[in-house]
Amino acid sequence: MSSALKLPNLQGATAEEVLRWTYANHRRVALVASFQAESSVLIDLASRVVERPEVVTLDTGRLPEETHQVMDAFRSRYGIRLRVQAPDPEEVIEMVAEHGPNLFYDSVELRRHCCEVRKSRPLARALAGFDAWVTGVRREQGPTRAGTAIVAADAAHGGIAKVAPLAGWSKEQVWTYIREHRLPFHPLYDQGFTSIGCAPCTRATKPGEDERAGRWYWETGGVKECGLHWSPGSAQ
């Protein structure tokens, strides 16, 4: 991991070069995909770098059906090893029994609790045994992501490398790549969605709204994050 922190030259590297470095310097790499637009780009790039990259995705139990459709599209086109990680059934049963199935509407604290049970804890379990994980987070996506490093030690997951090859990319760059390479992409983008998560927690955005305005849209003035890339005590 220390080698990752001593590579300032990665700041000027292309996304493909970052991925090549990641796979060359880590025994086992998880490409964590939400199957949003950034995932389309990363899966395509990773498939050019290694054979059958390991792709981890979180099935929260509340995903829109379109997310499963795009998963199948990528499995058909690429030789990826797809691992679908679900939340612990007992944790979900306990949470719903105490707070109800739609607890996320009741308070920010309960929404974060739901995200922790359905996303953060499953990701921690999924990353066990990996030396690095790749994410599609971009700095442009919002203030909590503006300081995203291309490579950093991920204290939340045992200090493994967290790699963000697209950190410096714009939304336009992402979609230019998708169009030029004719990649599959999530069907909900064609319905006005600009950031896609669980079905009850995501809506299409309106003209002029922030890219992540459709996430937890009933909350006002809060942080539009679930806990995978940000926590209440984080510096970002």
XYZ file of N, CA, C and O in Angstrom, residues 38-148:
444
model
N -20.255 5.907 -15.081
C -18.834 5.734 -14.784
C -18.452 4.252 -14.774
O -17.354 3.878 -15.195
N -19.360 3.408 -14.309
C -19.097 1.969 -14.318
C -18.953 1.445 -15.743
O -18.133 0.560 -16.012
N -19.755 1.983 -16.659
C -19.640 1.576 -18.061
C -18.223 1.814 -18.568
O -17.612 0.947 -19.206
N -17.698 3.001 -18.282
C -16.350 3.356 -18.735
C -15.307 2.466 -18.071
O -14.409 1.922 -18.736
N -15.395 2.293 -16.759
C -14.379 1.534 -16.037
C -14.358 0.061 -16.432
O -13.286 -0.533 -16.563
N -15.520 -0.534 -16.629
C -15.546 -1.940 -17.042
C -14.931 -2.108 -18.420
O -14.170 -3.050 -18.673
N -15.230 -1.176 -19.321
C -14.633 -1.244 -20.653
C -13.116 -1.094 -20.583
O -12.372 -1.880 -21.196
N -12.643 -0.125 -19.819
C -11.197 0.091 -19.692
C -10.517 -1.091 -19.019
O -9.444 -1.547 -19.458
N -11.093 -1.593 -17.939
C -10.484 -2.710 -17.222
C -10.403 -3.950 -18.098
O -9.427 -4.712 -18.034
N -11.403 -4.138 -18.954
C -11.406 -5.298 -19.847
C -10.329 -5.191 -20.919
O -9.958 -6.205 -21.527
N -9.832 -3.979 -21.138
C -8.716 -3.794 -22.065
C -7.371 -4.052 -21.379
O -6.359 -4.280 -22.047
N -7.383 -3.994 -20.052
C -6.140 -4.114 -19.276
C -5.900 -5.550 -18.820
O -4.780 -6.054 -18.885
N -6.951 -6.219 -18.352
C -6.828 -7.596 -17.849
C -7.972 -8.439 -18.398
O -9.012 -7.921 -18.796
N -7.752 -9.748 -18.388
C -8.817 -10.658 -18.775
C -9.741 -10.884 -17.586
O -9.291 -11.068 -16.472
N -11.005 -10.840 -17.825
C -12.036 -11.152 -16.833
C -11.829 -10.413 -15.508
O -11.602 -11.018 -14.466
N -11.877 -9.104 -15.518
C -11.749 -8.360 -14.260
C -12.854 -8.732 -13.284
O -13.975 -9.054 -13.688
N -12.505 -8.708 -12.004
C -13.499 -8.990 -10.967
C -14.319 -7.735 -10.717
O -13.770 -6.692 -10.355
N -15.620 -7.843 -10.889
C -16.532 -6.722 -10.689
C -17.445 -7.044 -9.518
O -18.104 -8.091 -9.500
N -17.471 -6.158 -8.547
C -18.333 -6.312 -7.375
C -19.449 -5.282 -7.460
O -19.198 -4.104 -7.756
N -20.668 -5.706 -7.247
C -21.787 -4.768 -7.201
C -22.663 -5.090 -6.007
O -22.698 -6.237 -5.533
N -23.351 -4.092 -5.500
C -24.198 -4.251 -4.328
C -25.654 -4.293 -4.761
O -26.157 -3.350 -5.366
N -26.321 -5.398 -4.467
C -27.757 -5.478 -4.711
C -28.444 -5.237 -3.372
O -28.531 -6.131 -2.532
N -28.918 -4.043 -3.179
C -29.469 -3.620 -1.893
C -30.817 -4.245 -1.560
O -31.289 -4.156 -0.437
N -31.455 -4.841 -2.558
C -32.809 -5.334 -2.385
C -33.865 -4.308 -2.762
O -35.054 -4.615 -2.790
N -33.410 -3.090 -3.105
C -34.338 -2.019 -3.486
C -33.940 -1.389 -4.827
O -34.363 -0.276 -5.140
N -33.152 -2.073 -5.611
C -32.700 -1.520 -6.885
C -33.825 -1.502 -7.921
O -34.691 -2.380 -7.924
N -33.797 -0.527 -8.837
C -34.746 -0.569 -9.953
C -34.418 -1.738 -10.875
O -33.259 -2.152 -10.987
N -35.430 -2.264 -11.527
C -35.230 -3.402 -12.422
C -34.244 -3.057 -13.537
O -33.491 -3.920 -14.013
N -34.213 -1.803 -13.941
C -33.293 -1.390 -15.015
C -31.831 -1.629 -14.645
O -30.986 -1.848 -15.518
N -31.517 -1.578 -13.362
C -30.138 -1.846 -12.940
C -29.768 -3.303 -13.213
O -28.666 -3.602 -13.676
N -30.694 -4.204 -12.961
C -30.434 -5.614 -13.263
C -30.314 -5.834 -14.773
O -29.522 -6.670 -15.227
N -31.083 -5.077 -15.532
C -30.997 -5.204 -16.988
C -29.612 -4.824 -17.499
O -29.040 -5.507 -18.358
N -29.056 -3.730 -16.973
C -27.747 -3.299 -17.459
C -26.641 -4.226 -16.946
O -25.637 -4.432 -17.627
N -26.832 -4.831 -15.792
C -25.882 -5.857 -15.335
C -25.795 -6.982 -16.360
O -24.702 -7.432 -16.731
N -26.959 -7.445 -16.813
C -26.989 -8.520 -17.800
C -26.336 -8.093 -19.115
O -25.649 -8.891 -19.768
N -26.528 -6.829 -19.498
C -25.918 -6.337 -20.733
C -24.399 -6.406 -20.659
O -23.726 -6.781 -21.633
N -23.838 -6.060 -19.502
C -22.386 -6.105 -19.356
C -21.869 -7.534 -19.257
O -20.793 -7.844 -19.775
N -22.626 -8.393 -18.622
C -22.209 -9.793 -18.554
C -22.199 -10.427 -19.941
O -21.355 -11.271 -20.243
N -23.109 -9.998 -20.791
C -23.177 -10.545 -22.151
C -22.041 -10.035 -23.023
O -21.520 -10.765 -23.869
N -21.651 -8.764 -22.821
C -20.652 -8.162 -23.704
C -19.220 -8.411 -23.248
O -18.315 -8.550 -24.075
N -18.994 -8.468 -21.933
C -17.634 -8.566 -21.404
C -17.457 -9.855 -20.595
O -18.396 -10.359 -19.999
N -16.218 -10.322 -20.554
C -15.915 -11.517 -19.772
C -15.616 -11.195 -18.326
O -14.594 -11.616 -17.788
N -16.508 -10.448 -17.692
C -16.258 -10.054 -16.310
C -16.668 -11.177 -15.360
O -17.527 -12.000 -15.666
N -16.020 -11.194 -14.208
C -16.430 -12.074 -13.123
C -17.269 -11.214 -12.179
O -16.719 -10.452 -11.391
N -18.564 -11.323 -12.276
C -19.466 -10.458 -11.536
C -19.856 -11.106 -10.218
O -20.390 -12.213 -10.181
N -19.599 -10.386 -9.137
C -20.010 -10.826 -7.811
C -21.059 -9.858 -7.288
O -20.788 -8.665 -7.135
N -22.242 -10.367 -7.041
C -23.338 -9.543 -6.536
C -23.433 -9.750 -5.031
O -23.711 -10.862 -4.572
N -23.174 -8.697 -4.286
C -23.178 -8.769 -2.832
C -24.489 -8.211 -2.287
O -24.856 -7.070 -2.572
N -25.192 -9.003 -1.498
C -26.466 -8.596 -0.903
C -26.270 -8.277 0.576
O -25.299 -8.732 1.196
N -27.180 -7.514 1.162
C -27.095 -7.262 2.598
C -27.392 -8.520 3.407
O -27.989 -9.476 2.886
N -26.994 -8.522 4.651
C -27.275 -9.633 5.557
C -28.790 -9.688 5.792
O -29.381 -8.714 6.270
N -29.451 -10.810 5.475
C -30.912 -10.884 5.624
C -31.380 -10.618 7.050
O -32.420 -9.970 7.250
N -30.631 -11.089 8.035
C -31.033 -10.879 9.417
C -30.951 -9.405 9.802
O -31.799 -8.906 10.557
N -29.935 -8.714 9.288
C -29.829 -7.284 9.576
C -30.985 -6.507 8.948
O -31.519 -5.568 9.555
N -31.378 -6.904 7.742
C -32.511 -6.246 7.081
C -33.798 -6.527 7.838
O -34.617 -5.616 8.083
N -34.019 -7.775 8.253
C -35.222 -8.141 8.999
C -35.321 -7.336 10.292
O -36.382 -6.796 10.636
N -34.202 -7.236 10.998
C -34.193 -6.495 12.261
C -34.474 -5.007 12.028
O -35.267 -4.389 12.761
N -33.855 -4.433 11.006
C -34.051 -3.014 10.703
C -35.502 -2.719 10.329
O -36.107 -1.763 10.843
N -36.070 -3.530 9.458
C -37.443 -3.297 9.004
C -38.441 -3.536 10.135
O -39.431 -2.808 10.272
N -38.174 -4.535 10.963
C -39.069 -4.804 12.088
C -39.122 -3.629 13.050
O -40.184 -3.308 13.614
N -37.990 -2.961 13.241
C -37.929 -1.855 14.189
C -38.394 -0.539 13.597
O -39.058 0.265 14.270
N -38.054 -0.285 12.308
C -38.278 1.041 11.733
C -39.216 1.072 10.533
O -39.565 2.147 10.055
N -39.616 -0.106 10.026
C -40.471 -0.146 8.844
C -39.657 -0.216 7.562
O -38.458 0.088 7.549
N -40.282 -0.593 6.441
C -39.544 -0.780 5.179
C -39.050 0.512 4.549
O -38.074 0.509 3.809
N -39.733 1.621 4.834
C -39.363 2.898 4.215
C -38.850 3.895 5.252
O -39.159 5.089 5.205
N -38.026 3.404 6.148
C -37.486 4.218 7.242
C -36.704 5.428 6.767
O -36.621 6.445 7.467
N -36.147 5.353 5.549
C -35.289 6.425 5.040
C -36.029 7.740 4.878
O -35.415 8.808 4.850
N -37.358 7.697 4.769
C -38.124 8.935 4.652
C -38.295 9.657 5.990
O -38.653 10.831 6.024
N -38.058 8.958 7.096
C -38.377 9.501 8.414
C -37.333 10.458 8.970
O -37.665 11.404 9.672
N -36.065 10.213 8.671
C -35.009 11.092 9.167
C -33.719 10.794 8.421
O -33.546 9.705 7.845
N -32.804 11.748 8.451
C -31.491 11.546 7.827
C -30.758 10.409 8.524
O -30.095 9.588 7.879
N -30.889 10.336 9.839
C -30.195 9.296 10.601
C -30.677 7.903 10.197
O -29.865 6.981 10.008
N -31.989 7.749 10.037
C -32.512 6.450 9.624
C -32.172 6.152 8.171
O -31.940 4.988 7.807
N -32.140 7.169 7.345
C -31.721 6.948 5.951
C -30.284 6.442 5.911
O -29.957 5.484 5.202
N -29.416 7.052 6.702
C -28.024 6.598 6.745
C -27.911 5.192 7.323
O -27.065 4.402 6.897
N -28.777 4.889 8.277
C -28.774 3.539 8.840
C -29.154 2.520 7.779
O -28.540 1.453 7.664
N -30.166 2.850 6.972
C -30.568 1.951 5.887
C -29.427 1.759 4.896
O -29.143 0.631 4.465
N -28.751 2.853 4.543
C -27.611 2.762 3.626
C -26.489 1.920 4.233
O -25.807 1.164 3.530
N -26.298 2.048 5.533
C -25.243 1.265 6.181
C -25.549 -0.224 6.099
O -24.679 -1.037 5.753
N -26.790 -0.590 6.394
C -27.178 -2.002 6.376
C -27.190 -2.563 4.955
O -26.723 -3.688 4.716
N -27.689 -1.779 4.020
C -27.871 -2.294 2.661
C -26.661 -2.074 1.746
O -26.535 -2.738 0.717
N -25.750 -1.142 2.120
C -24.638 -0.821 1.223
C -23.263 -0.891 1.899
O -22.383 -1.620 1.440
N -23.086 -0.139 2.975
C -21.744 -0.021 3.563
C -21.249 -1.343 4.151
O -20.110 -1.756 3.902
N -22.085 -1.994 4.944
C -21.661 -3.279 5.523
C -21.470 -4.347 4.458
O -20.474 -5.087 4.505
N -22.381 -4.463 3.480
C -22.129 -5.434 2.401
C -20.840 -5.156 1.632
O -20.127 -6.091 1.262
N -20.522 -3.876 1.385
C -19.275 -3.582 0.678
C -18.079 -4.032 1.497
O -17.129 -4.609 0.954
N -18.105 -3.777 2.804
C -17.001 -4.201 3.658
C -16.809 -5.713 3.582
O -15.668 -6.206 3.506
N -17.904 -6.460 3.567
C -17.788 -7.914 3.450
C -17.266 -8.316 2.074
O -16.452 -9.230 1.940
N -17.750 -7.616 1.041
C -17.342 -7.963 -0.323
C -15.860 -7.717 -0.569
O -15.228 -8.427 -1.357
N -15.293 -6.699 0.090
C -13.898 -6.337 -0.158
C -12.904 -7.170 0.635
O -11.687 -7.030 0.450
N -13.381 -8.027 1.508
C -12.476 -8.900 2.261
C -11.677 -9.768 1.293
O -12.244 -10.407 0.408
N -10.363 -9.749 1.421
C -9.506 -10.544 0.542
C -8.964 -9.789 -0.653
O -8.108 -10.301 -1.376
N -9.438 -8.569 -0.873
C -8.919 -7.737 -1.962
C -7.818 -6.811 -1.446
O -7.813 -6.424 -0.278
N -6.907 -6.446 -2.344
C -5.810 -5.536 -2.009
C -6.087 -4.112 -2.479
O -5.434 -3.166 -2.040
N -7.042 -3.965 -3.389
C -7.382 -2.646 -3.926
C -8.784 -2.704 -4.474
O -9.273 -3.763 -4.879
N -9.438 -1.534 -4.450
C -10.743 -1.453 -5.112
C -10.816 -0.194 -5.948
O -10.233 0.828 -5.618
N -11.521 -0.320 -7.064
C -11.637 0.755 -8.047
C -13.047 1.311 -7.980
O -14.031 0.568 -7.968
N -13.154 2.629 -7.948
C -14.448 3.301 -7.879
C -14.573 4.334 -8.990
O -13.567 4.860 -9.474
N -15.810 4.634 -9.376
C -16.061 5.613 -10.433
C -16.298 7.024 -9.928
O -16.764 7.877 -10.685
N -15.970 7.298 -8.670
C -16.188 8.629 -8.103
C -15.410 9.683 -8.886
O -14.246 9.483 -9.242
N -16.089 10.820 -9.152
C -15.454 11.954 -9.833
C -15.535 13.197 -8.945
O -16.525 13.422 -8.258
N -14.512 14.027 -8.999
C -14.481 15.243 -8.173
C -15.604 16.200 -8.527
O -16.119 16.913 -7.669
N -16.002 16.218 -9.768
C -17.010 17.149 -10.247
C -18.402 16.842 -9.701
O -19.309 17.675 -9.776
N -18.602 15.661 -9.133
C -19.939 15.235 -8.739
C -20.509 15.995 -7.551
O -21.711 15.959 -7.325
N -19.661 16.654 -6.780
C -20.185 17.411 -5.658
C -19.103 17.769 -4.664
O -17.980 17.264 -4.739
N -19.410 18.667 -3.716
C -18.400 19.142 -2.774
C -17.804 18.050 -1.899
O -16.636 18.136 -1.509
N -18.573 17.018 -1.572
C -18.023 15.945 -0.745
C -17.029 15.075 -1.515
O -16.306 14.286 -0.915
N -16.997 15.224 -2.836
C -16.097 14.416 -3.663
C -14.990 15.251 -4.313
O -14.154 14.717 -5.030
N -14.997 16.541 -4.045
C -14.056 17.444 -4.710
C -12.604 17.129 -4.393
O -11.710 17.409 -5.189
N -12.346 16.553 -3.243
C -10.971 16.248 -2.863
C -10.560 14.821 -3.126
O -9.527 14.363 -2.597
N -11.317 14.097 -3.933
C -11.039 12.687 -4.200
C -9.637 12.485 -4.772
O -9.271 13.088 -5.788
